[in-house]
């Protein structure tokens, strides 16, 4: 009946390493076990903890309780679509492009992210 998720993704080079990042909050039954939160560093994938998205007027804060993920996303190019079909459903979608800044800490290393280009989503669908 209702679906919702938050998501951010980015990829960039840092110190000659290719880094990819994917973080989400979705409706998985057991999100601690089944989630998409990962960082790729030069082809090595590392699972990241659950995150929380908090939105303020000009910034989205993405962080984990254990502080391994501490990011700020600054939307620059908004893409908002709202559809209201009354009793038949609706959608409230935000999909901005912007810049992400912050820190990701793994067991092996700390990745400082400074204004890297990123894409994010906030989606709510009612059927």
XYZ file of N, CA and C in Angstrom:
381
model
N 0.815 -1.190 0.000
C 0.000 0.000 0.000
C 0.866 1.264 0.000
N 1.938 1.241 0.789
C 2.840 2.398 0.848
C 4.275 1.921 0.704
N 5.031 2.664 -0.070
C 6.463 2.397 -0.214
C 7.208 3.709 -0.004
N 8.389 3.606 0.629
C 9.198 4.804 0.803
C 10.662 4.409 0.937
N 11.523 5.321 0.527
C 12.950 5.116 0.694
C 13.685 6.442 0.623
N 14.890 6.436 1.162
C 15.868 7.518 1.040
C 17.117 6.883 0.452
N 17.851 7.645 -0.362
C 19.002 7.048 -1.034
C 19.976 8.132 -1.453
N 21.264 7.821 -1.409
C 22.308 8.693 -1.957
C 23.399 7.819 -2.548
N 23.967 8.291 -3.656
C 25.025 7.541 -4.319
C 26.025 8.513 -4.941
N 27.297 8.132 -4.909
C 28.343 8.944 -5.521
C 29.514 8.052 -5.923
N 30.325 8.555 -6.796
C 31.551 7.881 -7.195
C 32.582 8.930 -7.569
N 33.831 8.693 -7.187
C 34.875 9.698 -7.440
C 36.253 9.059 -7.266
N 37.274 9.771 -7.731
C 38.661 9.357 -7.507
C 39.237 10.175 -6.365
N 40.024 9.492 -5.519
C 40.717 10.168 -4.426
C 42.058 9.473 -4.232
N 43.136 10.212 -4.308
C 44.485 9.647 -4.164
C 44.668 8.439 -5.088
N 44.223 8.582 -6.332
C 44.335 7.546 -7.362
C 43.534 6.282 -7.057
N 42.598 6.371 -6.122
C 41.707 5.253 -5.816
C 40.307 5.593 -6.324
N 39.658 4.603 -6.946
C 38.278 4.771 -7.371
C 37.377 4.404 -6.193
N 36.508 5.333 -5.814
C 35.632 5.140 -4.652
C 34.181 5.273 -5.099
N 33.356 4.339 -4.672
C 31.923 4.393 -4.913
C 31.193 4.252 -3.597
N 30.086 4.939 -3.453
C 29.343 4.930 -2.195
C 27.855 4.819 -2.484
N 27.175 3.957 -1.758
C 25.722 3.797 -1.868
C 25.145 3.664 -0.463
N 24.213 4.544 -0.112
C 23.567 4.505 1.202
C 22.065 4.646 1.017
N 21.301 3.857 1.767
C 19.856 3.919 1.643
C 19.171 3.538 2.954
N 17.959 4.000 3.084
C 17.020 3.535 4.104
C 15.801 3.091 3.318
N 15.455 1.814 3.417
C 14.291 1.332 2.678
C 13.451 0.433 3.571
N 12.538 -0.295 2.998
C 11.575 -1.064 3.777
C 11.951 -2.537 3.876
N 13.226 -2.844 3.962
C 13.655 -4.234 4.143
C 13.103 -4.764 5.465
N 12.773 -6.043 5.469
C 12.219 -6.655 6.683
C 13.251 -6.674 7.806
N 14.493 -6.967 7.488
C 15.560 -6.984 8.484
C 16.693 -6.101 7.969
N 16.583 -4.773 8.134
C 17.551 -3.871 7.513
C 18.980 -4.000 8.044
N 19.159 -4.479 9.264
C 20.533 -4.684 9.750
C 21.246 -5.742 8.910
N 20.509 -6.759 8.503
C 21.083 -7.846 7.717
C 20.997 -7.581 6.214
N 19.877 -7.027 5.781
C 19.630 -6.818 4.354
C 19.556 -5.325 4.059
N 20.679 -4.748 3.709
C 20.670 -3.348 3.289
C 21.685 -3.151 2.168
N 21.625 -2.018 1.548
C 22.462 -1.715 0.387
C 23.604 -0.769 0.718
N 23.897 -0.575 1.976
C 24.902 0.402 2.386
C 26.306 -0.166 2.211
N 27.003 0.374 1.212
C 28.323 -0.142 0.860
C 29.234 0.982 0.401
N 30.535 0.749 0.575
C 31.548 1.596 -0.033
C 32.499 0.693 -0.800
N 32.857 1.117 -2.005
C 33.828 0.399 -2.826
C 35.083 1.246 -2.876
N 36.208 0.661 -2.519
C 37.487 1.363 -2.592
C 38.414 0.513 -3.439
N 38.701 0.995 -4.648
C 39.548 0.267 -5.605
C 39.107 -1.177 -5.782
N 37.805 -1.401 -5.921
C 37.277 -2.731 -6.191
C 36.958 -3.566 -4.966
N 37.353 -3.107 -3.786
C 37.040 -3.839 -2.553
C 35.767 -3.248 -1.944
N 34.796 -4.116 -1.667
C 33.516 -3.662 -1.134
C 33.473 -3.883 0.380
N 32.952 -2.887 1.082
C 32.821 -2.954 2.537
C 31.401 -2.562 2.910
N 30.762 -3.381 3.740
C 29.424 -3.044 4.216
C 29.509 -1.909 5.223
N 28.535 -1.013 5.159
C 28.447 0.099 6.099
C 27.198 -0.076 6.964
N 27.165 0.587 8.113
C 26.025 0.412 9.020
C 24.768 1.109 8.510
N 23.673 0.860 9.205
C 22.418 1.549 8.918
C 22.607 3.052 9.098
N 21.889 3.815 8.296
C 21.994 5.270 8.367
C 20.623 5.891 8.591
N 20.652 7.145 8.955
C 19.452 7.952 9.151
C 19.585 9.184 8.263
N 18.538 9.504 7.516
C 18.502 10.724 6.712
C 17.683 11.766 7.469
N 18.241 12.951 7.652
C 17.529 14.071 8.254
C 17.631 15.239 7.290
N 16.506 15.830 6.950
C 16.506 16.918 5.981
C 16.218 18.247 6.669
N 17.055 19.204 6.319
C 16.844 20.581 6.733
C 16.611 21.390 5.457
N 16.388 22.657 5.559
C 16.033 23.463 4.398
C 17.059 23.336 3.258
N 18.344 23.446 3.553
C 19.368 23.475 2.506
C 20.358 22.319 2.565
N 20.142 21.354 3.451
C 21.103 20.257 3.585
C 20.387 18.994 4.051
N 20.834 17.853 3.533
C 20.394 16.552 4.015
C 21.556 15.980 4.824
N 21.300 15.543 6.028
C 22.330 14.937 6.872
C 22.117 13.427 6.848
N 23.188 12.702 6.534
C 23.136 11.239 6.487
C 24.181 10.743 7.474
N 23.743 10.031 8.509
C 24.697 9.582 9.519
C 24.261 8.265 10.133
N 25.244 7.567 10.676
C 24.976 6.326 11.405
C 25.113 6.606 12.893
N 24.433 5.819 13.691
C 24.504 5.993 15.143
C 25.914 5.808 15.668
N 26.677 4.897 15.043
C 28.047 4.616 15.494
C 29.058 5.622 14.946
N 28.613 6.602 14.172
C 29.433 7.688 13.608
C 30.425 7.236 12.543
N 30.262 6.031 11.981
C 31.111 5.606 10.863
C 30.722 6.331 9.580
N 29.490 6.797 9.522
C 29.002 7.578 8.390
C 28.559 8.933 8.931
N 29.184 10.002 8.428
C 28.834 11.361 8.827
C 28.920 12.248 7.581
N 27.789 12.407 6.903
C 27.778 13.126 5.634
C 26.750 14.247 5.631
N 27.012 15.231 4.779
C 26.059 16.293 4.496
C 25.926 16.375 2.973
N 24.690 16.380 2.505
C 24.396 16.486 1.078
C 23.725 17.827 0.831
N 24.279 18.596 -0.100
C 23.761 19.915 -0.432
C 23.111 19.864 -1.819
N 21.781 19.786 -1.885
C 21.103 19.748 -3.180
C 21.340 21.044 -3.961
N 21.765 20.903 -5.215
C 22.006 22.067 -6.062
C 21.003 22.158 -7.206
N 20.611 21.016 -7.735
C 19.703 20.954 -8.875
C 18.510 20.091 -8.490
N 17.446 20.708 -7.993
C 16.299 19.920 -7.506
C 15.528 19.277 -8.647
N 14.926 18.174 -8.325
C 13.995 17.490 -9.226
C 12.884 16.959 -8.334
N 11.774 17.668 -8.286
C 10.658 17.297 -7.430
C 9.433 17.018 -8.287
N 8.792 15.891 -8.000
C 7.583 15.524 -8.728
C 6.552 15.044 -7.710
N 5.412 15.704 -7.693
C 4.304 15.278 -6.827
C 3.116 14.925 -7.713
N 2.568 13.755 -7.449
C 1.396 13.302 -8.187
C 0.343 12.904 -7.162
N -0.844 13.477 -7.281
C -1.935 13.134 -6.380
C -3.080 12.584 -7.226
N -3.338 11.293 -7.062
C -4.429 10.652 -7.791
C -5.614 10.344 -6.875
N -5.699 11.085 -5.775
C -6.814 10.911 -4.846
C -6.854 9.507 -4.271
N -7.983 8.867 -4.344
C -8.128 7.527 -3.763
C -7.313 6.473 -4.525
N -6.810 6.817 -5.708
C -6.047 5.857 -6.508
C -4.557 5.875 -6.193
N -4.104 6.798 -5.355
C -2.706 6.807 -4.961
C -2.013 8.121 -5.251
N -0.701 8.068 -5.147
C 0.078 9.267 -5.386
C 1.550 9.016 -5.148
N 2.341 10.017 -5.483
C 3.783 9.922 -5.337
C 4.341 11.279 -4.937
N 5.300 11.264 -4.050
C 6.026 12.471 -3.649
C 7.501 12.147 -3.814
N 8.130 12.687 -4.846
C 9.499 12.317 -5.209
C 10.397 13.543 -5.212
N 11.576 13.383 -4.608
C 12.645 14.373 -4.704
C 13.873 13.631 -5.197
N 14.509 14.129 -6.241
C 15.691 13.473 -6.800
C 16.746 14.482 -7.203
N 17.299 15.218 -6.243
C 18.248 16.265 -6.600
C 19.664 15.751 -6.878
N 20.360 16.498 -7.703
C 21.808 16.366 -7.842
C 22.427 17.421 -6.943
N 23.609 17.118 -6.404
C 24.253 18.084 -5.529
C 25.647 17.640 -5.148
N 26.126 18.158 -4.042
C 27.472 17.865 -3.543
C 27.388 17.226 -2.161
N 28.262 16.254 -1.931
C 28.302 15.577 -0.634
C 29.671 15.813 0.006
N 29.645 16.024 1.320
C 30.842 16.290 2.109
C 30.728 15.500 3.403
N 31.869 15.052 3.928
C 31.847 14.372 5.222
C 32.885 13.288 5.318
N 32.600 12.296 6.174
C 33.571 11.248 6.491
C 32.881 9.892 6.509
N 33.569 8.902 5.917
C 33.186 7.494 6.034
C 34.368 6.786 6.686
N 34.125 6.059 7.753
C 35.185 5.316 8.443
C 34.919 3.825 8.330
N 35.916 3.092 7.825
C 35.844 1.635 7.794
C 36.885 1.110 8.767
N 36.974 -0.202 8.907
C 37.984 -0.792 9.786
C 39.391 -0.478 9.285
N 39.544 -0.358 7.945
C 40.864 -0.168 7.355
C 41.269 1.283 7.165
N 40.303 2.161 6.887
C 40.684 3.534 6.576
C 39.537 4.519 6.761
N 39.911 5.769 6.695
C 38.969 6.884 6.786
C 38.955 7.582 5.431
N 37.760 7.799 4.902
C 37.609 8.488 3.629
C 36.992 9.857 3.900
N 37.746 10.897 3.626
C 37.235 12.262 3.739
C 36.659 12.655 2.387
N 35.419 13.042 2.378
C 34.726 13.405 1.143
C 34.518 14.913 1.150
N 34.967 15.571 0.075
C 34.910 17.023 0.027
C 34.220 17.497 -1.252
N 32.950 17.812 -1.138
C 32.169 18.397 -2.223
C 32.158 17.549 -3.493
N 31.978 16.242 -3.332
C 31.883 15.353 -4.488
C 30.461 15.378 -5.039
N 30.342 15.259 -6.348
C 29.045 15.259 -7.011
C 28.278 13.999 -6.614
N 26.990 14.125 -6.317
C 26.184 12.992 -5.862
C 24.744 13.153 -6.332
N 24.024 12.039 -6.265
C 22.604 12.007 -6.595
C 21.872 11.407 -5.402
N 20.734 11.976 -5.052
C 19.972 11.488 -3.900
C 18.496 11.372 -4.261
N 17.784 10.596 -3.463
C 16.343 10.444 -3.657
C 15.626 10.390 -2.316
N 14.438 10.956 -2.326
C 13.452 10.723 -1.280
C 12.183 10.359 -2.023
N 11.655 9.173 -1.766
C 10.485 8.705 -2.498
C 9.420 8.208 -1.525
N 8.201 8.592 -1.795
C 7.044 8.076 -1.064
C 5.966 7.793 -2.106
N 5.494 6.531 -2.135
C 4.453 6.141 -3.071
C 3.302 5.521 -2.290
N 2.088 5.913 -2.641
C 0.884 5.342 -2.042
C 0.034 4.797 -3.178
N -0.326 3.526 -3.076
C -1.140 2.890 -4.126
C -2.575 2.737 -3.685
